[in-house]
Short mmCIF file of C-alpha atoms and ligand atoms in Angstrom, two decimals:
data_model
loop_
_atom_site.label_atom_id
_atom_site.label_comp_id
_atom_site.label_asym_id
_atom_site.label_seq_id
_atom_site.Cartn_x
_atom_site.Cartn_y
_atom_site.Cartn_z
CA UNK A 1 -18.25 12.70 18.14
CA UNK A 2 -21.47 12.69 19.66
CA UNK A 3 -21.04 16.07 21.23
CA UNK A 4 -20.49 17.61 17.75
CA UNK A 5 -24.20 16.62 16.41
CA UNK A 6 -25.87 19.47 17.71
CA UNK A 7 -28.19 19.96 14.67
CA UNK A 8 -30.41 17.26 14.21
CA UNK A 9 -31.72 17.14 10.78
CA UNK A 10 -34.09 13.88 9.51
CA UNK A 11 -33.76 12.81 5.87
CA UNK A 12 -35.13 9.63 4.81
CA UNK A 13 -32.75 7.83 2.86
CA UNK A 14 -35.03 4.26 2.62
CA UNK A 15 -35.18 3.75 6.66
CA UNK A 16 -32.30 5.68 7.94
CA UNK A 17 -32.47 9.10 9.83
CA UNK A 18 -29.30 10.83 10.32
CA UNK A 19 -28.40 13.66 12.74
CA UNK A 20 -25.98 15.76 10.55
CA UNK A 21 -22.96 17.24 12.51
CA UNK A 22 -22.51 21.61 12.73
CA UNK A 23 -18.66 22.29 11.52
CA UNK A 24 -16.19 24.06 13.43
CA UNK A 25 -15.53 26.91 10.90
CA UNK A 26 -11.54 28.32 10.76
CA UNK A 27 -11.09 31.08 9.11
CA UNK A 28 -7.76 31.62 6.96
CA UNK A 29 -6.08 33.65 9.58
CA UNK A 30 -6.37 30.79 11.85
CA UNK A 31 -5.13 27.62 9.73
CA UNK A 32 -2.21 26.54 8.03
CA UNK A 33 -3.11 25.91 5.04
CA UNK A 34 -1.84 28.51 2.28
CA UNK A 35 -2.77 28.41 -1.46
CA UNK A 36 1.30 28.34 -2.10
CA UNK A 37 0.47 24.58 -0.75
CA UNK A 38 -1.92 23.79 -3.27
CA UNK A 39 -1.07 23.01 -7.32
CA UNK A 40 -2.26 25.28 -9.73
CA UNK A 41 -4.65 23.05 -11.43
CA UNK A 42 -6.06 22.02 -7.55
CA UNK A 43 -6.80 25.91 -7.48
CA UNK A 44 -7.95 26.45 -10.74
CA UNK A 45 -10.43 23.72 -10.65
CA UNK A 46 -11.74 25.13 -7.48
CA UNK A 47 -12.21 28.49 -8.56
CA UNK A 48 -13.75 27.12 -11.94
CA UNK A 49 -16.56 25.30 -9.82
CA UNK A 50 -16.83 28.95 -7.96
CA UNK A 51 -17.25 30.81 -10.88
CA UNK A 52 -19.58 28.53 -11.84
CA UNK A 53 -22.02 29.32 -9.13
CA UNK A 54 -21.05 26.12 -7.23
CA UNK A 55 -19.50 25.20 -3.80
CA UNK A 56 -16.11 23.84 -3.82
CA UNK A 57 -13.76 21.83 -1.60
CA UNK A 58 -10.90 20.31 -1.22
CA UNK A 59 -11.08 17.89 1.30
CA UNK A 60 -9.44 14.64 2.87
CA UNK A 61 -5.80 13.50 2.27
CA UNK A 62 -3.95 16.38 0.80
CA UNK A 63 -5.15 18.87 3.67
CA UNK A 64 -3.91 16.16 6.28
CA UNK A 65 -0.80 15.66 4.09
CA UNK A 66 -0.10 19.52 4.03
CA UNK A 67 -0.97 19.65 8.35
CA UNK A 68 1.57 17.20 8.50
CA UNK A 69 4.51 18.29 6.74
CA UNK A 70 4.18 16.02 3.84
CA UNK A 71 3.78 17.25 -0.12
CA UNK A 72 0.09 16.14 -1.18
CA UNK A 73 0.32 13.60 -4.24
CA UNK A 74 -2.96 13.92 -5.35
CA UNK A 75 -5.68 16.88 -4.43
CA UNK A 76 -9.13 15.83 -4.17
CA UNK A 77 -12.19 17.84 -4.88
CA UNK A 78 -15.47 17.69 -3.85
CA UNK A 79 -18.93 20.01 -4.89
CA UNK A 80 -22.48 20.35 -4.86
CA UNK A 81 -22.40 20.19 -8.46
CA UNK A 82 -23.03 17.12 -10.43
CA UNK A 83 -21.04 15.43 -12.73
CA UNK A 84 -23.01 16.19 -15.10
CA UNK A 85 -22.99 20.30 -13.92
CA UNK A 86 -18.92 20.11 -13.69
CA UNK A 87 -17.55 18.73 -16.47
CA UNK A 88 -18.84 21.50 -19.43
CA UNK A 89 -16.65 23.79 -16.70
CA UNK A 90 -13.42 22.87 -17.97
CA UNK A 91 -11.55 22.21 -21.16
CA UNK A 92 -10.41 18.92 -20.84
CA UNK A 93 -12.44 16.76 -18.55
CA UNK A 94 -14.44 13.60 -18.37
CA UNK A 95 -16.62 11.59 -16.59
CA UNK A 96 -15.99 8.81 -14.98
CA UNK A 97 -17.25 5.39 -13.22
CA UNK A 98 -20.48 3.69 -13.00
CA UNK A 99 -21.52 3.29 -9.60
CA UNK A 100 -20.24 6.69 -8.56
CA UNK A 101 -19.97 8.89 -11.30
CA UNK A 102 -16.87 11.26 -10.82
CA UNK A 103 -15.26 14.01 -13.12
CA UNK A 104 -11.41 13.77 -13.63
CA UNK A 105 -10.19 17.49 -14.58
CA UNK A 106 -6.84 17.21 -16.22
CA UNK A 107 -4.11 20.08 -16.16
CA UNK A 108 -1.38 18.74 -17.94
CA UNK A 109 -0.04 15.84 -15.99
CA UNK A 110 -2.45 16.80 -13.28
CA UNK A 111 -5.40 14.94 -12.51
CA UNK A 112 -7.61 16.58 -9.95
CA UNK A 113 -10.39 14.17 -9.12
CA UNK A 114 -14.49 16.48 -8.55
CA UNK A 115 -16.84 14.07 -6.63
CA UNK A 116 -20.45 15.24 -5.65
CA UNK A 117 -20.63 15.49 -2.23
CA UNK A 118 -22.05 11.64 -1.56
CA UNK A 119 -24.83 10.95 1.45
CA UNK A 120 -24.89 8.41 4.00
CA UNK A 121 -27.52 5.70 3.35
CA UNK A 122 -29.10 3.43 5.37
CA UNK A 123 -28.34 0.72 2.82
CA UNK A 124 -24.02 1.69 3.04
CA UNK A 125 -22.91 3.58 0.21
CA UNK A 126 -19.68 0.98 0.22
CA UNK A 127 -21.53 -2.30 -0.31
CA UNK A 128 -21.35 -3.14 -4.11
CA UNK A 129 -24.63 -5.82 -3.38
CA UNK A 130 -26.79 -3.17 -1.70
CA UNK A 131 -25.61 -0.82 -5.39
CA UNK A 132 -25.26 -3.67 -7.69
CA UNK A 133 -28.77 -3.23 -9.73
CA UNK A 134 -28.14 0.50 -9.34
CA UNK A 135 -30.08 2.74 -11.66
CA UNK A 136 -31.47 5.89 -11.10
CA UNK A 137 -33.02 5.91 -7.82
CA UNK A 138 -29.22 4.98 -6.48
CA UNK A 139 -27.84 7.94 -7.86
CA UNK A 140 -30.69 10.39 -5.94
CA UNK A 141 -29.72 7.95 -3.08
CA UNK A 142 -25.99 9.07 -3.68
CA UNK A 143 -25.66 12.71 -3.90
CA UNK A 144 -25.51 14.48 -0.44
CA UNK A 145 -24.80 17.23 1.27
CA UNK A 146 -21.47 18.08 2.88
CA UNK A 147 -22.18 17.31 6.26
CA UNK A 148 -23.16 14.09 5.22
CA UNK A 149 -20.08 13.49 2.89
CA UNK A 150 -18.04 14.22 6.13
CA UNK A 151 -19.24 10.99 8.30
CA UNK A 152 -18.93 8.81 5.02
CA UNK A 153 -15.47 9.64 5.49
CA UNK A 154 -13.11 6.84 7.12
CA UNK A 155 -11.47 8.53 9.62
CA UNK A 156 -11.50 12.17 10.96
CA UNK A 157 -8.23 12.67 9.96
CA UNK A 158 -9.46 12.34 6.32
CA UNK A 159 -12.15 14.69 6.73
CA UNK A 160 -11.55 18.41 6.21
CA UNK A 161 -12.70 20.63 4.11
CA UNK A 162 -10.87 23.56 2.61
CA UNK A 163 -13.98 25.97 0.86
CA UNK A 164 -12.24 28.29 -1.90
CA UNK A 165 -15.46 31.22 -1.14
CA UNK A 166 -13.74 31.97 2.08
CA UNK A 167 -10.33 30.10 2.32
CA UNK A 168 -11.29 28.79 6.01
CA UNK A 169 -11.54 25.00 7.00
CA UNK A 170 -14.52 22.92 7.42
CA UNK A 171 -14.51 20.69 10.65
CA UNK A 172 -17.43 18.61 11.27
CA UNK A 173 -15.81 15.52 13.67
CA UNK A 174 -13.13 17.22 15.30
CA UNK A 175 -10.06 16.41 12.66
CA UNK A 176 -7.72 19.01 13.38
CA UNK A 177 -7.90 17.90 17.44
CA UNK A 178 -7.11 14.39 16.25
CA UNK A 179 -4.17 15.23 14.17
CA UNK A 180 -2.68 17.59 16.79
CA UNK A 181 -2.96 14.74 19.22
CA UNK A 182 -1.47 12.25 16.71
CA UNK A 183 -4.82 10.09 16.43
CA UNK A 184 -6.55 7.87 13.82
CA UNK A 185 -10.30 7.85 14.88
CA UNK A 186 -12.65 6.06 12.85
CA UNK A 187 -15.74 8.52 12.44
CA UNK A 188 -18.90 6.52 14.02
CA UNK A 189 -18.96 3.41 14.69
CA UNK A 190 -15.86 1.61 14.98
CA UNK A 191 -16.85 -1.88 14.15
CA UNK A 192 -19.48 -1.22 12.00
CA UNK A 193 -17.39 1.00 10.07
CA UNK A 194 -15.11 -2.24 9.34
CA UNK A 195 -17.64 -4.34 8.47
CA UNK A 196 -19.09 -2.07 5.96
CA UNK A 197 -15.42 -2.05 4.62
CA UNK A 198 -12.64 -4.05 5.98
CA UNK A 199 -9.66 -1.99 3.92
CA UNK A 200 -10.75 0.24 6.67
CA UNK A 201 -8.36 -1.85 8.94
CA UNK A 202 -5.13 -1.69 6.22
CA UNK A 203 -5.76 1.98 5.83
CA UNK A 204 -5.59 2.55 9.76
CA UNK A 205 -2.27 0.34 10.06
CA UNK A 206 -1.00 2.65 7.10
CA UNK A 207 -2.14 6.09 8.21
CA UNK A 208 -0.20 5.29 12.09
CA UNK A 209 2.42 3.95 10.14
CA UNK A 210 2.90 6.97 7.45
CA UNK A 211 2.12 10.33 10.02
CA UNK A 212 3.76 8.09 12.99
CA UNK A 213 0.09 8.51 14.70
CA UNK A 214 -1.45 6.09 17.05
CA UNK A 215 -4.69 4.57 16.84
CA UNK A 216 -7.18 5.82 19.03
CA UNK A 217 -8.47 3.04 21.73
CA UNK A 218 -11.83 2.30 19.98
CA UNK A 219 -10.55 2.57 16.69
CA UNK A 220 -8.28 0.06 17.58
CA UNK A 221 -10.06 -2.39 19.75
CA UNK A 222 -12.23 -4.06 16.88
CA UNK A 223 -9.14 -4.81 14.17
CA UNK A 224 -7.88 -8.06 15.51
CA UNK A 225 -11.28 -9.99 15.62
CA UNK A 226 -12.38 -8.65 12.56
CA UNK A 227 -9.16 -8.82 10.82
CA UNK A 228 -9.60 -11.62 8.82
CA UNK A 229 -12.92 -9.92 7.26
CA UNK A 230 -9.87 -8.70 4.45
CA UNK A 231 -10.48 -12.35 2.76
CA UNK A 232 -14.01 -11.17 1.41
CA UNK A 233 -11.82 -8.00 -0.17
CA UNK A 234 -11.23 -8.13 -3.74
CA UNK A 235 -7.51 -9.62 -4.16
CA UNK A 236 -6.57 -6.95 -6.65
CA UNK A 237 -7.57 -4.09 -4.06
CA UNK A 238 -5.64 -5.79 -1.44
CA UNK A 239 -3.08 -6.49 -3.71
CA UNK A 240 -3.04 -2.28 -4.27
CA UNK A 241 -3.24 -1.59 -0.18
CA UNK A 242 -0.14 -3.39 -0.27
CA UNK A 243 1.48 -1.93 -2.52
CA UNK A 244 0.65 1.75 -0.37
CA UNK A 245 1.39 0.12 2.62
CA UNK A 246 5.27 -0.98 1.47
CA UNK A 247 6.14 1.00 -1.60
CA UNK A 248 5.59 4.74 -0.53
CA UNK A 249 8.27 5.30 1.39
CA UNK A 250 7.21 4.45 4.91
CA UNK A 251 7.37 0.17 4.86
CA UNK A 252 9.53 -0.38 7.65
CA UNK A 253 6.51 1.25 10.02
CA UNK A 254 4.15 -0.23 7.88
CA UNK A 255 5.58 -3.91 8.81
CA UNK A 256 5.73 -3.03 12.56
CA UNK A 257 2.16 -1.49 12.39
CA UNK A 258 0.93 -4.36 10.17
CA UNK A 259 1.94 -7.21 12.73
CA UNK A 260 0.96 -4.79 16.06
CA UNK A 261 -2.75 -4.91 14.49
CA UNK A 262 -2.28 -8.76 13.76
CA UNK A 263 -2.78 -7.62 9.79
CA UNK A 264 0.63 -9.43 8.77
CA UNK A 265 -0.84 -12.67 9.23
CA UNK A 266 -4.05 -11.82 7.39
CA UNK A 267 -2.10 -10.56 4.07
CA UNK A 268 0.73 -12.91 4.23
CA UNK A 269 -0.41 -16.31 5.98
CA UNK A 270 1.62 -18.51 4.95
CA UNK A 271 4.71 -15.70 5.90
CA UNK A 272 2.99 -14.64 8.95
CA UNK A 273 3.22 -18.52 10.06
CA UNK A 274 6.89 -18.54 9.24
CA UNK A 275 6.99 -15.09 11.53
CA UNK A 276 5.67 -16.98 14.81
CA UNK A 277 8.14 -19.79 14.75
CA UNK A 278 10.24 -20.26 17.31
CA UNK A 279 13.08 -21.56 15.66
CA UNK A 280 12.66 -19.12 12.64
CA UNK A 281 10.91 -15.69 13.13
CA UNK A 282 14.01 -14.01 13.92
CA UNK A 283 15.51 -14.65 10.57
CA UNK A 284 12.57 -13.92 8.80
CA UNK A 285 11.76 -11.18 10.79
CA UNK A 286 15.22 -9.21 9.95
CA UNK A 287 14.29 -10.77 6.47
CA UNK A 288 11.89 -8.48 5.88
CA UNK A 289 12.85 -5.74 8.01
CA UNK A 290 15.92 -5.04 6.37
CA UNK A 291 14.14 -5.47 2.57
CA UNK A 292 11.62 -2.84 4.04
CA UNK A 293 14.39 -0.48 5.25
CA UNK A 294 15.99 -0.36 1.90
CA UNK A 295 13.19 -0.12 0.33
CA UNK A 296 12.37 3.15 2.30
CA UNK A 297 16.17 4.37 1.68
CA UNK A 298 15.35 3.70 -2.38
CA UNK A 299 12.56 5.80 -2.39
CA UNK A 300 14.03 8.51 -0.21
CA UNK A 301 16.50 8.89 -3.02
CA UNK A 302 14.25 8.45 -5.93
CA UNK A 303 15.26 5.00 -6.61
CA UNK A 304 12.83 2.63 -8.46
CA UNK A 305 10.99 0.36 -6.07
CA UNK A 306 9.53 -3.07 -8.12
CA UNK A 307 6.48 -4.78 -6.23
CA UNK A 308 8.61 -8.23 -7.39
CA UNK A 309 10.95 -7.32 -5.72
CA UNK A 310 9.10 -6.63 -2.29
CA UNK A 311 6.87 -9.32 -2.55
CA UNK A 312 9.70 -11.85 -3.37
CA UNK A 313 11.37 -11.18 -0.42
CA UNK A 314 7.71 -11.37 1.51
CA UNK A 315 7.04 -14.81 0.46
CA UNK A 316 10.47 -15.88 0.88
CA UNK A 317 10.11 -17.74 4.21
CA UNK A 318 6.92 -19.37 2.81
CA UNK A 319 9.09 -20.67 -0.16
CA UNK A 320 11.68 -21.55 2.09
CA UNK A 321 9.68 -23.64 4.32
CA UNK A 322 7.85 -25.27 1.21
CA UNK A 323 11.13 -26.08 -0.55
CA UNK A 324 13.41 -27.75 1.98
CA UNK A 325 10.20 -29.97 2.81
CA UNK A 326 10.40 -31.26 -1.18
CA UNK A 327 14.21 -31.35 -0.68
CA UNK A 328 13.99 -33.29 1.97
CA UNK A 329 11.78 -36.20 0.78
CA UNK A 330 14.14 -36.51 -2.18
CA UNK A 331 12.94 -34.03 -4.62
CA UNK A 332 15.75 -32.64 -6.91
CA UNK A 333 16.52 -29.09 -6.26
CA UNK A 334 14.95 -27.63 -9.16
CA UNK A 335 11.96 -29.01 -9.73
CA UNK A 336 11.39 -28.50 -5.97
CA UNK A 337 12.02 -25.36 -6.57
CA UNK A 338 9.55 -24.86 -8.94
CA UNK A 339 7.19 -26.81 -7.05
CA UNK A 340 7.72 -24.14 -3.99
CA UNK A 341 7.22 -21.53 -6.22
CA UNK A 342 3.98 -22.91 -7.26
CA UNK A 343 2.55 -23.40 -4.69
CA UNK A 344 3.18 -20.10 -2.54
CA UNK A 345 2.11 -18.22 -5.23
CA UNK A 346 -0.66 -19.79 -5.79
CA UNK A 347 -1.67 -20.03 -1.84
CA UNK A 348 -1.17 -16.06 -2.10
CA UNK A 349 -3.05 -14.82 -4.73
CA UNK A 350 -6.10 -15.91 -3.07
CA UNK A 351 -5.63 -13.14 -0.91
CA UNK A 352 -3.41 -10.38 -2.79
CA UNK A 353 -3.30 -10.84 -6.43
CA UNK A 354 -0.02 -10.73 -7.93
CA UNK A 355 -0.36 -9.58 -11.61
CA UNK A 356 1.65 -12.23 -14.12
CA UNK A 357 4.80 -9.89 -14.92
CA UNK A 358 5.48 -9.69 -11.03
CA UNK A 359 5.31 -13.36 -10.35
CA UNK A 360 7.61 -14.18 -13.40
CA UNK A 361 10.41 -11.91 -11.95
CA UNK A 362 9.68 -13.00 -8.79
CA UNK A 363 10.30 -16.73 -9.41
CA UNK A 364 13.53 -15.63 -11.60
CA UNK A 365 14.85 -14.04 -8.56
CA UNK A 366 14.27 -17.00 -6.37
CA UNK A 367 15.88 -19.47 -9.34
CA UNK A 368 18.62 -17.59 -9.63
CA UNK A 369 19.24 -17.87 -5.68
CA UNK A 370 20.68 -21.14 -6.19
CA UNK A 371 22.29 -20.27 -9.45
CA UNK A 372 24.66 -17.21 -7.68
CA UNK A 373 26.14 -20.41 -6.08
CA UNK A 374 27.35 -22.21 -9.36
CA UNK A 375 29.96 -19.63 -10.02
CA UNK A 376 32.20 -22.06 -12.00
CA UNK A 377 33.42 -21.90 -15.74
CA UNK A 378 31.29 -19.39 -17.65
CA UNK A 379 28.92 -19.06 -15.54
CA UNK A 380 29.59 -16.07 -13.23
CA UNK A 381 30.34 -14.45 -16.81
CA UNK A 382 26.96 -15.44 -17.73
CA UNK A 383 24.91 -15.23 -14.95
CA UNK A 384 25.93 -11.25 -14.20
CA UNK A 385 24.46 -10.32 -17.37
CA UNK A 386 20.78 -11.75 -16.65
CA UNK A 387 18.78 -8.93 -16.54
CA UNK A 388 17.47 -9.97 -13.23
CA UNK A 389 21.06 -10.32 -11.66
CA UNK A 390 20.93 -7.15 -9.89
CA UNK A 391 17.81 -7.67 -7.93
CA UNK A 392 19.06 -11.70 -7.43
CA UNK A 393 22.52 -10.06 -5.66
CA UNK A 394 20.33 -7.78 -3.83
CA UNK A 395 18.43 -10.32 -2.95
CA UNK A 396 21.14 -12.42 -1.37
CA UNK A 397 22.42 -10.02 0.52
CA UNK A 398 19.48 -9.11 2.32
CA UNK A 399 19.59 -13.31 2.82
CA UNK A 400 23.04 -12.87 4.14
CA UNK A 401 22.29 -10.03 6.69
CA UNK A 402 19.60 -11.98 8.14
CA UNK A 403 21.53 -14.38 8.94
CA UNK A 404 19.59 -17.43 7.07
CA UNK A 405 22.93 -17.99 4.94
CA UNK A 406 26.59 -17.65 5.98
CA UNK A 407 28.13 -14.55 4.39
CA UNK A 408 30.60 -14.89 1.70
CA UNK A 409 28.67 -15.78 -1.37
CA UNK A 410 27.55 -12.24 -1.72
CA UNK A 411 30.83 -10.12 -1.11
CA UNK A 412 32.19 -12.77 -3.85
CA UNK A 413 29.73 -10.59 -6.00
CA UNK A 414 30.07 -7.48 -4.82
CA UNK A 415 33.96 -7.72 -6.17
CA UNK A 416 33.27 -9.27 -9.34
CA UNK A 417 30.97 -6.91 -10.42
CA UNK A 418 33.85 -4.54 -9.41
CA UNK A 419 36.88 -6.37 -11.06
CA UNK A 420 37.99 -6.39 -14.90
CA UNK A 421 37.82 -8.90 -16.63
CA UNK A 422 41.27 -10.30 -15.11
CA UNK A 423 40.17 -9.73 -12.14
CA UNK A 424 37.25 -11.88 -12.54
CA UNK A 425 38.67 -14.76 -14.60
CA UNK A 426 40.92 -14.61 -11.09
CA UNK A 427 38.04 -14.80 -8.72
CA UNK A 428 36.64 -17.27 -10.60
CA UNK A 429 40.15 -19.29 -10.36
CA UNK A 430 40.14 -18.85 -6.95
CA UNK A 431 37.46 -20.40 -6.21
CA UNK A 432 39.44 -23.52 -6.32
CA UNK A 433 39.45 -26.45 -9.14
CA UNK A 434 37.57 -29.70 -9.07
CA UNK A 435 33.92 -27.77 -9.82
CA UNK A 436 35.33 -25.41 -13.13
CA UNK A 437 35.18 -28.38 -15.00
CA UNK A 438 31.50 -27.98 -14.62
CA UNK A 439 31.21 -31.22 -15.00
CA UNK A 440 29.08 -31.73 -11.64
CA UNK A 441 26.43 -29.60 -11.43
CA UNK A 442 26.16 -28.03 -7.30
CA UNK A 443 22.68 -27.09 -7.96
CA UNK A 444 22.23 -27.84 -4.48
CA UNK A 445 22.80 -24.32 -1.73
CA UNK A 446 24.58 -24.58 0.99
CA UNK A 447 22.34 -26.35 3.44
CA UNK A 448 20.80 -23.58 5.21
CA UNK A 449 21.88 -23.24 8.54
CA UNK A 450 17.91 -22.85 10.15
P1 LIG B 501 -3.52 8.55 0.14
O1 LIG B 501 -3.95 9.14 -1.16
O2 LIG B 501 -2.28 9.09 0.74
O3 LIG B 501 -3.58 7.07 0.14
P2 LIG B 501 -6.05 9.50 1.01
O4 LIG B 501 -6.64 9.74 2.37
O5 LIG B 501 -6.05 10.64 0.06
O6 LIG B 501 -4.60 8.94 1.24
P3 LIG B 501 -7.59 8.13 -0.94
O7 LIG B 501 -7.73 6.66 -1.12
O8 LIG B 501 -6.97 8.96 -1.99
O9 LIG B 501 -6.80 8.27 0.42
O10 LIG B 501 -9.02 8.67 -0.57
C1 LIG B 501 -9.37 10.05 -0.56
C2 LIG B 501 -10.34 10.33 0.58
O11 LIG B 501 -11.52 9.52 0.42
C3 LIG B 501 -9.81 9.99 1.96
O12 LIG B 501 -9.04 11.04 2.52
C4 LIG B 501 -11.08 9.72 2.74
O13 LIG B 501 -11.70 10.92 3.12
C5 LIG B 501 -11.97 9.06 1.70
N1 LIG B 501 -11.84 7.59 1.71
C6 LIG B 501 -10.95 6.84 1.05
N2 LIG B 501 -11.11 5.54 1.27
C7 LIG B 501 -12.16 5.44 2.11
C8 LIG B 501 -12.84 4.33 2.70
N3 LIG B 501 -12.44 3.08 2.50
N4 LIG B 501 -13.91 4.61 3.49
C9 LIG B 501 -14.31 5.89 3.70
N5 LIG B 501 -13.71 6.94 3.16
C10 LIG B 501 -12.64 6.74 2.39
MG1 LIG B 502 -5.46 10.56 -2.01
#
């Protein structure tokens, strides 16, 4: 990037001097971007900060979304304006967030997020500490200009600029080289850049993973070592990046990316453990691969994707491991179970939290694992109207394909949810007498064969 600062400008920020890059200016005849690409209220709130005398961007992940063939979900904004300055330009607006005050324009069921363009400072702009007893120095401190918003940016890919006076695009660190050549580049310095925030790391996996890009050599080089810098990351914002990384359509790549950058291990440990064992990892690995496949195939076709669901099936080979050791010094199956359960949840939301109404589920679908065994009597009668059923069945199937259990258990399923009910009391039949008594309980699986 280097060879892009030719304009060397000093501003004091505490002890820092920065040199401030010169952007590669492309006008509209020589982009791709169109305003038929960009939502109404994106436009309107960019010609609103116009009209109001101001400058006015969009900038970072709906222009790479657009130069990559993918719909934008959100647009972002960004202006010389203050938040203060913006918001009396539109109707419904507020202002929002402490440390860095934003305006949220809504159009409808739009939201288009206006930052001020933010500055570098010497004391990082990311580091809650260096912010915490903020005040009104900070926010001088804050505000920037747009060459300096550019290298705040993560990586280059993230950082154009689309200006609404002339419709042409803003390049300061050579972004639209880096996406024709398929590369994440962290703008500056690599390792620094982690440091000053490791979600850095998660959003590079996810980024190679989404646009199918590769990481560029230097960008790369630092993630392992510093990987496990993600334990001094809030939980809940982990807990979010995970939810990007597997539940937006592209979690198959995200896995392989996740465990090429040795991240797996650092979300998931007790999982990632599972993933290295000899005897194991190829179960668990096709575990997981297949949940992530159909998860991508679910939201391909507008199917609703649960996190319980996902994160069930990540913890799985954790659970596993933790309940056949109770099992095997004697512990009754379901109290072992429950033990399990304990336990790897707990162990996990150190690192990722998992809110309360996702570990409940998540625990009913791993009871009910067991219970899709007992099909005896009443129960298969019973048991297919638990409103977790569904996701259990799924559950065991993707168990089935990986080859920890024998299939069977599951195609029994599959036809009684088909049959009638004579059809079912005869599947039930068939299953053979002795057990419909119900009078002993097989609360016990099927010894796994691992
Ligand atoms: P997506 O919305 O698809 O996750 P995005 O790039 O839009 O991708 P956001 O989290 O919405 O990601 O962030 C918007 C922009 O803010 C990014 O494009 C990037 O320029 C900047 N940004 C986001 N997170 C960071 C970060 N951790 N460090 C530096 N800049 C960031
Ligand atoms: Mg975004």
């Amino acid at each position: 990037m280097s060879g892009k600062l030719s304009a060397f400008v000093t501003r004091i920020f505490g002890k820092s001097s920065t040199s401030l890059p010169v952007p590669d200016i492309h006008t509209r005849e020589h982009h791709e971007i169109s305003r038929k690409q960009l939502s109404r209220a994106a436009l309107d709130v960019l010609y609103g900060l116009h009209k109001g005398g101001f400058d006015a961007y969009l900038v970072g992940g709906c222009l790479r979304d657009i130069l990559t063939g993918y719909t934008p979900k959100d647009f972002d904004v960004v202006t010389n304006a203050t938040p203060e300055e913006a918001k009396p330009l539109f109707r419904r607006s507020r202002i929002i967030g402490r440390r860095f005050r934003l305006v949220h324009v809504m159009f409808g069921r739009e939201t288009i997020e206006v930052s001020t363009f933010r500055a570098l400072t010497s004391d990082h702009a990311d580091d809650d500490h260096s912010q915490s007893d903020g005040g009104l120095i900070l926010r001088d401190n804050v505000y920037g200009s747009i060459e300096e918003d550019a290298l705040r940016r993560d990586f280059t890919i993230n950082a154009l600029y689309y200006n609404i006076a002339d419709f042409a695009l803003y390049d300061f660190v050579g972004s639209l080289k880096d996406i024709e050549r398929k590369l994440i580049r962290l703008i500056g310095d690599p390792e620094q850049r982690y440091r000053e925030d490791p979600v850095r790391m998660l959003r590079a996996a996810r980024f190679a993973a989404k646009l199918n890009f590769e990481l560029e050599a230097s960008t790369e080089k630092p993630i392992r070592p510093l990987a496990t810098l993600l334990y001094q990351v809030p939980a809940a914002r982990l807990f979010d990046e995970v939810l990007k990384l597997f539940l937006t359509g592209h979690a198959l790549s995200s896995v392989a990316a996740l465990q090429r950058y040795s991240l797996f291990e650092v979300l998931f440990p007790e999982t990632g453990k599972r993933l290295h064992d000899a005897e194991q990892k190829k179960i668990w690995q096709a575990l997981i691969e297949q949940a992530a496949r159909n998860t991508d195939v679910r939201i391909a076709n507008e199917r609703p994707v649960t996190p319980a669901f996902l994160y069930a099936v990540l913890l799985w080979p954790a659970l596993h491991k933790r309940l056949q050791k109770h099992l095997d010094n004697g512990m009754p199956y379901a109290p072992a179970m429950s033990k399990a359960s304990g336990q790897v949840l707990n162990e996990q939301i150190k690192v990722t939290t998992i809110p309360k109404r996702f570990s409940t589920v998540m625990r009913e679908i791993w009871d009910l694992q067991a219970r899709l065994d007992s099909r005896h009597g009443r129960r298969a009668e019973a048991l297919v109207e638990h409103p977790r059923f569904r996701a259990a069945y799924d559950f065991l199937l993707l168990r089935e394909q990986s080859g920890e259990i024998e299939p069977g258990l599951g195609e029994w399923w599959t036809q009684y949810q088909e049959a009638d009910s004579i059809g079912r009391d005869q599947l039930v039949r068939d299953l053979g007498q002795g057990a419909s008594s119900g009078k002993r309980r097989r609360r016990r699986p099927r010894r796994q064969n691992t």
